[in-house]
Short mmCIF file of C-alpha atoms in Angstrom, two decimals:
data_model
loop_
_atom_site.label_atom_id
_atom_site.label_comp_id
_atom_site.label_asym_id
_atom_site.label_seq_id
_atom_site.Cartn_x
_atom_site.Cartn_y
_atom_site.Cartn_z
CA MET A 1 -29.77 -7.78 78.49
CA SER A 2 -30.69 -5.18 76.12
CA GLU A 3 -28.50 -2.65 77.03
CA TRP A 4 -24.90 -5.40 76.23
CA CYS A 5 -26.74 -5.68 72.86
CA ILE A 6 -26.69 -2.32 71.91
CA CYS A 7 -23.48 -1.97 73.00
CA SER A 8 -22.06 -5.01 71.59
CA VAL A 9 -23.56 -3.56 67.70
CA PHE A 10 -21.96 -0.67 68.44
CA ALA A 11 -18.68 -2.40 69.12
CA LEU A 12 -19.08 -4.45 65.69
CA GLN A 13 -19.71 -1.56 63.75
CA LYS A 14 -17.04 0.43 65.31
CA VAL A 15 -14.93 -2.89 63.86
CA SER A 16 -16.05 -3.15 60.69
CA ILE A 17 -16.10 0.45 59.94
CA ILE A 18 -11.77 0.06 61.06
CA ILE A 19 -11.49 -2.96 59.05
CA VAL A 20 -13.37 -1.68 56.09
CA ILE A 21 -10.41 1.37 56.25
CA PHE A 22 -7.33 -0.74 56.88
CA ALA A 23 -8.53 -3.08 53.54
CA CYS A 24 -8.82 0.33 51.57
CA VAL A 25 -5.68 1.60 52.86
CA VAL A 26 -3.84 -1.94 51.55
CA CYS A 27 -5.95 -1.39 48.45
CA LYS A 28 -4.36 1.83 47.66
CA TYR A 29 -0.84 0.21 48.32
CA ILE A 30 -1.39 -1.97 45.98
CA ILE A 31 -2.41 -0.14 43.37
CA TYR A 32 0.46 2.26 44.21
CA LEU A 33 2.90 -0.80 43.66
CA SER A 34 1.74 -2.14 40.35
CA GLU A 35 1.38 1.26 39.06
CA VAL A 36 5.48 1.59 39.90
CA GLN A 37 5.64 -2.20 38.53
CA LEU A 38 3.71 -1.06 35.20
CA ASN A 39 5.98 2.14 35.27
CA GLU A 40 9.22 0.31 35.43
CA THR A 41 8.11 -2.28 33.09
CA LEU A 42 7.43 0.52 30.18
CA ALA A 43 11.04 1.67 30.90
CA HIS A 44 12.42 -1.22 30.31
CA LEU A 45 10.45 -2.32 27.21
CA LYS A 46 11.35 1.02 26.03
CA THR A 47 15.11 0.42 26.55
CA GLU A 48 14.90 -2.76 25.28
CA SER A 49 12.89 -1.64 21.84
CA GLU A 50 15.64 1.54 22.10
CA THR A 51 19.12 -1.24 21.50
CA LEU A 52 16.82 -3.19 19.25
CA LYS A 53 16.22 -0.37 17.15
CA SER A 54 19.43 0.84 17.00
CA LYS A 55 20.67 -2.84 16.48
CA LEU A 56 18.72 -3.17 12.80
CA GLU A 57 20.20 0.35 12.11
CA GLU A 58 23.73 -1.21 12.41
CA GLU A 59 23.01 -4.14 10.60
CA ARG A 60 21.29 -2.65 8.34
CA ALA A 61 24.07 -0.20 7.51
CA LYS A 62 26.74 -2.70 7.11
CA LEU A 63 25.47 -3.69 4.25
CA HIS A 64 25.67 0.30 2.52
CA ASP A 65 28.85 -0.23 0.34
CA VAL A 66 27.35 1.38 -2.56
CA GLU A 67 24.62 3.33 -4.30
CA LEU A 68 22.13 2.28 -7.04
CA HIS A 69 23.03 4.77 -8.95
CA GLN A 70 26.52 4.43 -8.65
CA VAL A 71 26.47 0.37 -9.71
CA ALA A 72 24.45 1.94 -13.04
CA GLU A 73 27.02 4.59 -14.02
CA LYS A 74 28.21 2.38 -16.91
CA VAL A 75 24.38 1.56 -18.32
CA GLU A 76 23.59 3.76 -21.09
CA GLY A 77 21.45 6.57 -20.57
CA LEU A 78 17.62 6.64 -21.62
CA GLY A 79 17.09 8.91 -25.23
CA GLN A 80 14.06 11.48 -25.69
CA PHE A 81 10.72 10.23 -24.47
CA VAL A 82 7.83 11.06 -26.75
CA MET A 83 4.77 9.70 -24.68
CA LYS A 84 1.67 11.24 -25.39
CA THR A 85 -2.05 10.77 -24.62
CA ARG A 86 -3.59 8.41 -26.95
CA ARG A 87 -6.68 7.90 -25.75
CA THR A 88 -9.36 10.66 -23.19
CA LEU A 89 -12.07 8.82 -21.46
CA LYS A 90 -14.52 10.55 -20.31
CA GLY A 91 -17.94 10.29 -18.36
CA HIS A 92 -17.20 10.29 -15.19
CA GLY A 93 -19.30 13.05 -13.26
CA ASN A 94 -16.46 13.62 -10.64
CA LYS A 95 -12.96 13.39 -9.47
CA VAL A 96 -11.63 9.57 -10.99
CA LEU A 97 -9.90 8.04 -7.33
CA CYS A 98 -9.08 4.55 -8.97
CA MET A 99 -8.35 2.54 -12.17
CA ASP A 100 -7.17 -1.13 -13.01
CA TRP A 101 -6.62 -3.09 -15.86
CA CYS A 102 -8.07 -5.96 -16.98
CA LYS A 103 -5.97 -9.23 -17.99
CA ASP A 104 -7.00 -8.90 -21.15
CA LYS A 105 -4.92 -5.64 -21.59
CA ARG A 106 -7.65 -3.41 -23.35
CA ARG A 107 -10.43 -3.16 -20.29
CA ILE A 108 -10.67 -0.70 -17.99
CA VAL A 109 -12.39 -0.57 -14.63
CA SER A 110 -12.63 3.04 -13.02
CA SER A 111 -14.31 4.43 -9.74
CA SER A 112 -15.10 7.91 -8.84
CA GLN A 113 -16.41 10.59 -6.41
CA ASP A 114 -19.43 10.84 -7.08
CA GLY A 115 -20.05 6.77 -6.25
CA LYS A 116 -20.10 5.59 -10.01
CA VAL A 117 -18.16 2.95 -11.50
CA ILE A 118 -17.43 2.15 -14.64
CA VAL A 119 -15.62 0.02 -17.02
CA TRP A 120 -14.33 0.95 -20.20
CA ASP A 121 -12.81 -0.40 -23.85
CA ALA A 122 -9.68 1.06 -23.55
CA PHE A 123 -9.08 0.70 -27.60
CA THR A 124 -12.54 2.13 -28.41
CA THR A 125 -13.06 3.94 -25.40
CA ASN A 126 -16.94 2.68 -25.50
CA LYS A 127 -18.32 2.23 -21.48
CA GLU A 128 -19.50 -1.32 -21.33
CA HIS A 129 -20.84 -1.54 -17.63
CA ALA A 130 -21.47 1.20 -15.28
CA VAL A 131 -22.25 0.69 -11.69
CA THR A 132 -23.66 3.35 -9.08
CA MET A 133 -22.49 2.61 -5.83
CA PRO A 134 -24.85 3.16 -2.58
CA CYS A 135 -21.79 6.05 -1.02
CA THR A 136 -19.47 8.17 -2.59
CA TRP A 137 -15.98 8.56 -2.77
CA VAL A 138 -15.25 5.10 -4.10
CA MET A 139 -11.51 4.93 -3.54
CA ALA A 140 -10.74 1.34 -4.56
CA CYS A 141 -11.48 -0.74 -7.23
CA ALA A 142 -10.07 -4.16 -8.65
CA TYR A 143 -10.87 -6.43 -12.04
CA ALA A 144 -10.73 -9.77 -11.76
CA PRO A 145 -8.10 -12.05 -13.05
CA SER A 146 -10.76 -13.70 -15.30
CA GLY A 147 -12.06 -10.39 -16.03
CA CYS A 148 -15.44 -11.74 -14.75
CA ALA A 149 -15.84 -9.23 -11.93
CA VAL A 150 -14.94 -6.31 -10.20
CA ALA A 151 -14.41 -5.20 -6.86
CA CYS A 152 -14.55 -1.72 -5.52
CA GLY A 153 -15.14 -0.18 -2.18
CA GLY A 154 -14.57 3.60 -0.38
CA LEU A 155 -16.89 5.68 2.39
CA ASP A 156 -18.94 2.49 2.60
CA ASN A 157 -15.83 0.70 4.51
CA LYS A 158 -16.76 -2.84 2.84
CA CYS A 159 -15.48 -4.46 -0.91
CA SER A 160 -18.69 -5.14 -2.91
CA VAL A 161 -17.77 -7.56 -6.13
CA TYR A 162 -20.25 -7.35 -9.07
CA PRO A 163 -20.26 -10.30 -11.68
CA LEU A 164 -19.73 -8.46 -15.09
CA SER A 165 -22.82 -9.98 -17.47
CA LEU A 166 -22.62 -10.01 -20.50
CA ASP A 167 -25.97 -8.81 -21.19
CA LYS A 168 -25.97 -5.28 -21.08
CA ASN A 169 -29.23 -4.58 -19.89
CA GLU A 170 -29.10 -6.51 -16.65
CA ASN A 171 -28.47 -4.71 -13.40
CA LEU A 172 -25.16 -5.28 -11.91
CA ALA A 173 -26.39 -4.15 -8.67
CA ALA A 174 -28.46 -6.96 -8.24
CA LYS A 175 -26.27 -9.26 -8.13
CA LYS A 176 -23.66 -7.51 -5.87
CA LYS A 177 -21.83 -9.34 -3.15
CA SER A 178 -20.18 -7.64 -0.24
CA VAL A 179 -17.46 -8.93 0.90
CA ALA A 180 -15.16 -6.84 3.14
CA MET A 181 -16.19 -5.36 6.10
CA HIS A 182 -13.97 -2.74 7.85
CA THR A 183 -14.42 -0.22 10.98
CA ASN A 184 -13.11 2.36 8.47
CA TYR A 185 -12.70 3.71 4.94
CA LEU A 186 -11.72 1.22 1.73
CA SER A 187 -8.32 2.46 0.72
CA ALA A 188 -7.41 -0.01 -2.07
CA CYS A 189 -8.56 -3.64 -2.71
CA SER A 190 -7.06 -6.33 -5.20
CA PHE A 191 -7.72 -9.43 -5.97
CA THR A 192 -5.21 -12.34 -5.19
CA ASN A 193 -3.97 -14.96 -8.18
CA SER A 194 -7.84 -15.95 -8.42
CA ASP A 195 -11.06 -14.46 -8.01
CA MET A 196 -11.60 -16.35 -5.46
CA GLN A 197 -9.69 -13.87 -2.62
CA ILE A 198 -9.92 -10.35 -2.20
CA LEU A 199 -6.74 -8.67 0.00
CA THR A 200 -7.80 -4.86 1.36
CA SER A 201 -6.59 -2.10 3.00
CA SER A 202 -8.37 0.48 5.36
CA GLY A 203 -8.71 3.63 7.52
CA ASP A 204 -8.71 1.42 10.15
CA GLY A 205 -4.64 0.88 10.25
CA THR A 206 -5.27 -2.92 9.08
CA CYS A 207 -5.35 -5.44 6.20
CA ALA A 208 -7.69 -8.51 5.35
CA LEU A 209 -7.70 -10.94 3.16
CA TRP A 210 -11.23 -12.34 2.35
CA ASP A 211 -12.72 -15.04 0.62
CA VAL A 212 -15.00 -13.80 -1.87
CA GLU A 213 -17.59 -16.77 -2.42
CA SER A 214 -18.19 -16.53 1.47
CA GLY A 215 -17.33 -13.64 2.94
CA GLN A 216 -14.74 -15.12 5.68
CA LEU A 217 -11.89 -13.32 6.69
CA LEU A 218 -9.22 -15.68 6.10
CA GLN A 219 -6.17 -13.47 7.91
CA SER A 220 -5.88 -10.37 9.19
CA PHE A 221 -3.06 -8.24 9.49
CA HIS A 222 -1.95 -5.56 12.11
CA GLY A 223 0.87 -3.26 12.47
CA HIS A 224 0.65 -0.13 11.14
CA ALA A 225 0.04 2.45 13.41
CA ALA A 226 -2.39 4.83 10.82
CA ASP A 227 -4.92 4.24 7.78
CA VAL A 228 -3.43 2.15 5.19
CA LEU A 229 -3.65 3.63 2.07
CA CYS A 230 -2.29 1.49 -0.71
CA LEU A 231 -1.38 -2.37 -1.31
CA ASP A 232 0.46 -4.15 -3.56
CA LEU A 233 0.40 -8.13 -4.37
CA ALA A 234 4.14 -9.73 -4.83
CA PRO A 235 4.47 -10.84 -9.00
CA SER A 236 3.25 -14.75 -8.32
CA GLU A 237 6.26 -16.47 -9.24
CA THR A 238 7.71 -14.68 -6.20
CA GLY A 239 5.04 -16.12 -3.48
CA ASN A 240 2.78 -15.06 -0.91
CA THR A 241 3.67 -11.75 0.46
CA PHE A 242 2.44 -8.16 -0.41
CA VAL A 243 3.10 -4.84 0.88
CA SER A 244 1.46 -1.88 2.42
CA GLY A 245 1.94 1.72 3.00
CA GLY A 246 0.14 4.19 5.57
CA CYS A 247 -0.61 7.54 7.05
CA ASP A 248 2.16 6.22 9.68
CA LYS A 249 4.94 6.40 6.61
CA LYS A 250 6.20 3.11 7.18
CA ALA A 251 5.64 0.70 4.01
CA ASN A 252 5.24 -2.83 5.85
CA VAL A 253 5.74 -6.49 3.78
CA TRP A 254 3.93 -9.20 5.14
CA ASP A 255 3.99 -12.78 4.56
CA MET A 256 -0.02 -13.85 3.50
CA ARG A 257 -0.16 -16.89 5.16
CA SER A 258 0.85 -16.25 8.99
CA GLY A 259 -0.43 -12.55 9.26
CA GLN A 260 3.35 -11.43 10.02
CA CYS A 261 5.35 -8.78 9.07
CA ILE A 262 8.56 -9.65 7.74
CA GLN A 263 10.16 -6.19 6.75
CA SER A 264 9.31 -2.64 7.63
CA PHE A 265 11.26 0.46 6.63
CA GLU A 266 10.44 3.54 7.63
CA THR A 267 12.28 6.68 5.67
CA HIS A 268 9.38 8.24 3.91
CA GLU A 269 8.79 12.35 6.09
CA SER A 270 4.89 11.60 5.27
CA ASP A 271 1.54 10.00 3.97
CA ILE A 272 2.80 6.78 1.37
CA ASN A 273 0.14 6.92 -1.01
CA SER A 274 0.91 4.56 -3.07
CA VAL A 275 3.06 1.04 -3.13
CA ARG A 276 4.20 -1.24 -5.94
CA TYR A 277 6.73 -4.07 -6.54
CA TYR A 278 9.32 -4.52 -9.10
CA PRO A 279 8.83 -6.77 -11.63
CA SER A 280 10.85 -9.17 -10.17
CA GLY A 281 9.25 -9.03 -7.00
CA ASP A 282 12.77 -8.35 -5.45
CA ALA A 283 12.24 -4.52 -4.72
CA PHE A 284 9.30 -2.06 -4.36
CA ALA A 285 8.44 1.66 -4.82
CA SER A 286 6.65 3.82 -2.58
CA GLY A 287 5.16 7.21 -3.56
CA SER A 288 4.65 9.25 -0.92
CA ASP A 289 2.78 13.75 0.64
CA ASP A 290 6.70 14.31 0.90
CA ALA A 291 6.85 14.14 -3.30
CA THR A 292 9.63 11.88 -3.52
CA CYS A 293 9.08 8.13 -4.71
CA ARG A 294 11.80 5.90 -3.10
CA LEU A 295 13.00 2.29 -4.10
CA TYR A 296 13.37 -0.28 -1.12
CA ASP A 297 15.27 -3.73 -2.17
CA LEU A 298 13.72 -6.41 -0.05
CA ARG A 299 17.13 -8.63 0.23
CA ALA A 300 18.99 -5.91 1.25
CA ASP A 301 16.44 -4.76 3.12
CA ARG A 302 16.97 -0.94 2.67
CA GLU A 303 16.01 1.67 0.26
CA VAL A 304 18.38 1.78 -2.06
CA ALA A 305 17.18 5.12 -4.51
CA ILE A 306 15.17 8.39 -3.79
CA TYR A 307 14.21 9.93 -6.70
CA SER A 308 13.35 13.52 -6.28
CA LYS A 309 14.01 16.92 -7.05
CA GLU A 310 13.83 20.26 -5.32
CA SER A 311 11.58 21.64 -8.35
CA ILE A 312 8.78 19.31 -7.87
CA ILE A 313 7.06 19.75 -4.02
CA PHE A 314 3.65 18.40 -4.76
CA GLY A 315 3.16 14.36 -3.39
CA VAL A 316 2.92 11.57 -5.40
CA SER A 317 -0.19 10.01 -5.07
CA SER A 318 0.57 6.86 -7.39
CA VAL A 319 3.41 5.06 -8.96
CA ASP A 320 4.17 2.32 -11.15
CA PHE A 321 6.80 0.55 -13.06
CA SER A 322 7.31 -0.27 -16.98
CA LEU A 323 7.33 -3.87 -18.50
CA SER A 324 11.31 -4.36 -17.57
CA GLY A 325 11.40 -2.09 -14.42
CA ARG A 326 13.93 0.61 -15.98
CA LEU A 327 10.95 3.24 -15.95
CA LEU A 328 8.76 4.49 -13.00
CA PHE A 329 5.82 6.20 -13.61
CA GLY A 330 4.57 9.16 -11.18
CA GLY A 331 1.09 10.62 -11.00
CA TYR A 332 1.28 13.81 -8.52
CA ASN A 333 -0.79 16.33 -7.48
CA ASP A 334 0.55 19.04 -9.23
CA TYR A 335 -1.58 17.90 -12.27
CA THR A 336 2.00 15.99 -14.00
CA ILE A 337 3.47 12.63 -14.62
CA ASN A 338 6.96 12.25 -13.64
CA VAL A 339 8.95 9.03 -15.76
CA TRP A 340 11.77 8.23 -13.86
CA ASP A 341 15.11 6.31 -14.74
CA VAL A 342 14.80 3.25 -11.65
CA LEU A 343 18.66 3.00 -12.33
CA LYS A 344 20.55 6.16 -12.72
CA GLY A 345 18.04 8.26 -10.22
CA THR A 346 17.51 10.81 -13.05
CA ARG A 347 14.19 12.38 -14.56
CA VAL A 348 13.29 11.50 -17.91
CA SER A 349 10.79 13.19 -18.88
CA ILE A 350 7.65 15.20 -17.43
CA LEU A 351 4.30 14.72 -18.95
CA PHE A 352 1.12 17.32 -18.96
CA GLY A 353 -2.58 17.26 -19.80
CA HIS A 354 -4.44 16.39 -16.95
CA GLU A 355 -5.86 19.38 -15.18
CA ASN A 356 -6.25 18.35 -11.77
CA ARG A 357 -4.13 16.25 -9.82
CA VAL A 358 -3.25 12.92 -11.26
CA SER A 359 -4.52 10.67 -8.13
CA THR A 360 -4.53 6.76 -9.89
CA LEU A 361 -1.49 5.59 -12.78
CA ARG A 362 -1.42 1.95 -13.90
CA VAL A 363 1.14 0.48 -16.44
CA SER A 364 -1.12 -2.23 -18.76
CA PRO A 365 -0.16 -5.95 -18.34
CA ASP A 366 1.92 -5.75 -21.20
CA GLY A 367 3.50 -3.12 -20.60
CA THR A 368 2.25 -1.22 -23.98
CA ALA A 369 0.83 1.85 -21.99
CA PHE A 370 0.11 3.42 -19.03
CA CYS A 371 -3.27 4.75 -17.96
CA THR A 372 -4.05 7.78 -15.45
CA GLY A 373 -6.83 8.93 -13.62
CA SER A 374 -7.16 12.17 -12.44
CA TRP A 375 -9.27 14.52 -10.29
CA ASP A 376 -10.68 16.57 -13.46
CA HIS A 377 -12.79 13.81 -14.03
CA THR A 378 -11.00 12.09 -17.29
CA LEU A 379 -8.98 9.16 -17.58
CA ARG A 380 -5.94 9.34 -20.03
CA ILE A 381 -4.32 6.43 -21.56
CA TRP A 382 -0.36 7.38 -22.81
CA ALA A 383 2.03 5.28 -24.87
CA MET B 1 -6.58 3.17 31.57
CA THR B 2 -4.14 4.30 28.72
CA SER B 3 -0.97 3.02 30.75
CA ASN B 4 -2.20 -0.86 30.28
CA SER B 5 -2.52 -0.23 26.53
CA ASN B 6 0.54 1.97 26.39
CA LEU B 7 2.19 -1.62 27.47
CA SER B 8 0.71 -3.90 25.30
CA ASN B 9 1.61 -1.45 22.70
CA MET B 10 4.79 -1.04 24.10
CA ARG B 11 4.96 -5.05 24.21
CA ARG B 12 3.78 -5.92 20.93
CA LEU B 13 6.70 -3.26 19.51
CA VAL B 14 9.23 -4.95 21.01
CA GLU B 15 7.94 -8.78 19.94
CA GLN B 16 7.90 -6.97 16.41
CA LEU B 17 11.39 -5.90 17.10
CA LYS B 18 13.00 -8.87 17.70
CA LEU B 19 11.44 -10.80 14.99
CA GLU B 20 12.55 -8.50 13.04
CA ALA B 21 15.78 -8.91 14.40
CA SER B 22 15.87 -12.55 14.29
CA VAL B 23 14.89 -12.41 10.21
CA GLU B 24 17.69 -14.96 9.45
CA ARG B 25 20.50 -12.73 7.57
CA ILE B 26 21.33 -15.40 5.33
CA LYS B 27 25.25 -13.99 3.69
CA VAL B 28 26.47 -10.78 4.02
CA THR B 29 27.72 -11.16 0.49
CA GLU B 30 24.03 -11.89 -0.55
CA ARG B 31 22.48 -8.68 1.23
CA LEU B 32 25.34 -5.98 -0.01
CA VAL B 33 23.39 -2.89 -1.58
CA SER B 34 26.12 -3.48 -4.44
CA GLN B 35 24.82 -6.89 -5.35
CA ALA B 36 21.04 -6.30 -5.00
CA ALA B 37 21.54 -2.82 -6.82
CA ALA B 38 23.99 -5.23 -10.03
CA GLU B 39 20.44 -7.91 -9.55
CA LEU B 40 18.16 -5.44 -9.94
CA GLN B 41 20.18 -3.94 -13.10
CA GLN B 42 20.66 -7.23 -14.61
CA TYR B 43 16.80 -7.38 -14.72
CA CYS B 44 16.22 -4.54 -16.34
CA LEU B 45 18.72 -4.62 -19.27
CA GLN B 46 17.58 -8.04 -19.85
CA ASN B 47 14.00 -7.59 -20.06
CA ALA B 48 14.32 -4.23 -21.74
CA ALA B 49 13.54 -5.49 -25.63
CA LYS B 50 10.16 -6.40 -23.92
CA ASP B 51 9.38 -3.09 -22.74
CA ALA B 52 7.22 -1.20 -25.69
CA LEU B 53 7.30 1.77 -22.84
CA LEU B 54 10.77 1.97 -23.09
CA VAL B 55 12.01 1.30 -26.63
CA GLY B 56 8.68 1.76 -27.83
CA VAL B 57 7.30 -0.68 -31.28
CA PRO B 58 6.83 -0.28 -34.60
CA THR B 59 3.47 2.11 -34.60
CA GLY B 60 1.39 -1.04 -36.35
CA SER B 61 1.94 -3.43 -33.32
CA ASN B 62 0.55 -1.19 -30.10
CA PRO B 63 -2.71 -0.84 -31.15
CA PHE B 64 -3.39 2.55 -28.99
CA ARG B 65 -0.80 4.05 -31.35
CA GLU B 66 -2.27 3.11 -34.33
CA PRO B 67 -5.17 5.79 -35.34
CA ARG B 68 -8.85 4.13 -34.62
CA SER B 69 -10.44 3.60 -37.50
CA CYS B 70 -14.12 4.96 -37.54
CA ALA B 71 -17.30 2.66 -38.68
CA VAL B 72 -19.22 3.77 -40.29
CA VAL B 73 -22.85 2.21 -39.20
#
């Protein structure tokens, strides 16, 4: 009886081993089949994306009948420009990385590598407030539309809002509010039309819209394949869109409500360091490490002008338009500022003064002057 | 698995391209570069007079150009 049991146990073992082996073989075959299917789907998707891309190019090419500077041939050329440094703001202990104007056309906030954020009165060059951030490389700062707060951030991966108080002795750091949280450095931030919402872009490849009061994420924007370095909101008349530029050489236009990327432009040959809307909101300019600035028209859906010269080989760190959009100012890594005639595509003027690369450039809200910040620790107001 | 993430990336890319291709192309004339360029030019010329950096304003009215007064405390 026991012998029979032992035999049957052995038999069962052998059968179970055979079943296990058979199951392994079947599994392997299923995995093999799904891999083959995966590769097929990948190939299919690749060809589909190629055909879509070429279709888009075809559509764009159909509409390219003439260049911007050809249309602008009849426009009067610009005369000589006399723009000089009118104020020099000294006080930062290290490279100035970012600056922003207040809507009162007089105050400026600037941030630097040593973690300091300073609010200046540009007329008198006095410092009104100073905050020390807990991190270095504060790469982004922005003034609130009301003029009552500033936002800043950098290597701490956060964007913090500091309400500015009239009391000079009050410790601003105490009232700090952390609004945005990214998983990599904060590269740019901007308040929307009110003090209540902030738009941020980060080295983690995303942009995000936050509610200041609650710190809640309202919308996130995915689509860049690498760090996003800059953003700009459309002028309020033209609606809820913004443009962002990144290390993937792409400039994307986003719808703020849906989070969708509605247009994308990829003609630069290197990282896009700065994007700025044309004052009418129908176009935007970008500055890149490839030493060119380019103008993209949103309705024509293509690049319409390139601002470059063979003698300019250093990258552009920041760009901004004059009030009418006729002039484009570019801050370059070769310490100069080049002023371009937007319509004709020619350089109108070159400005010297900074002793290290120009890292940030903004025209004042009423267009009477523009301010540049540089790695030489100073800010200069030009008019 | 990298092939899975490749697949999802490719899927996302194709969806994005489909979205862009379907963005309504209103009228061909409205999207011509010549038309768009003409509108940019018109905006520039219309606002040129107000642009202080372009035309310059009389020295009195640009607060940055006027010499700063030193207050004796």
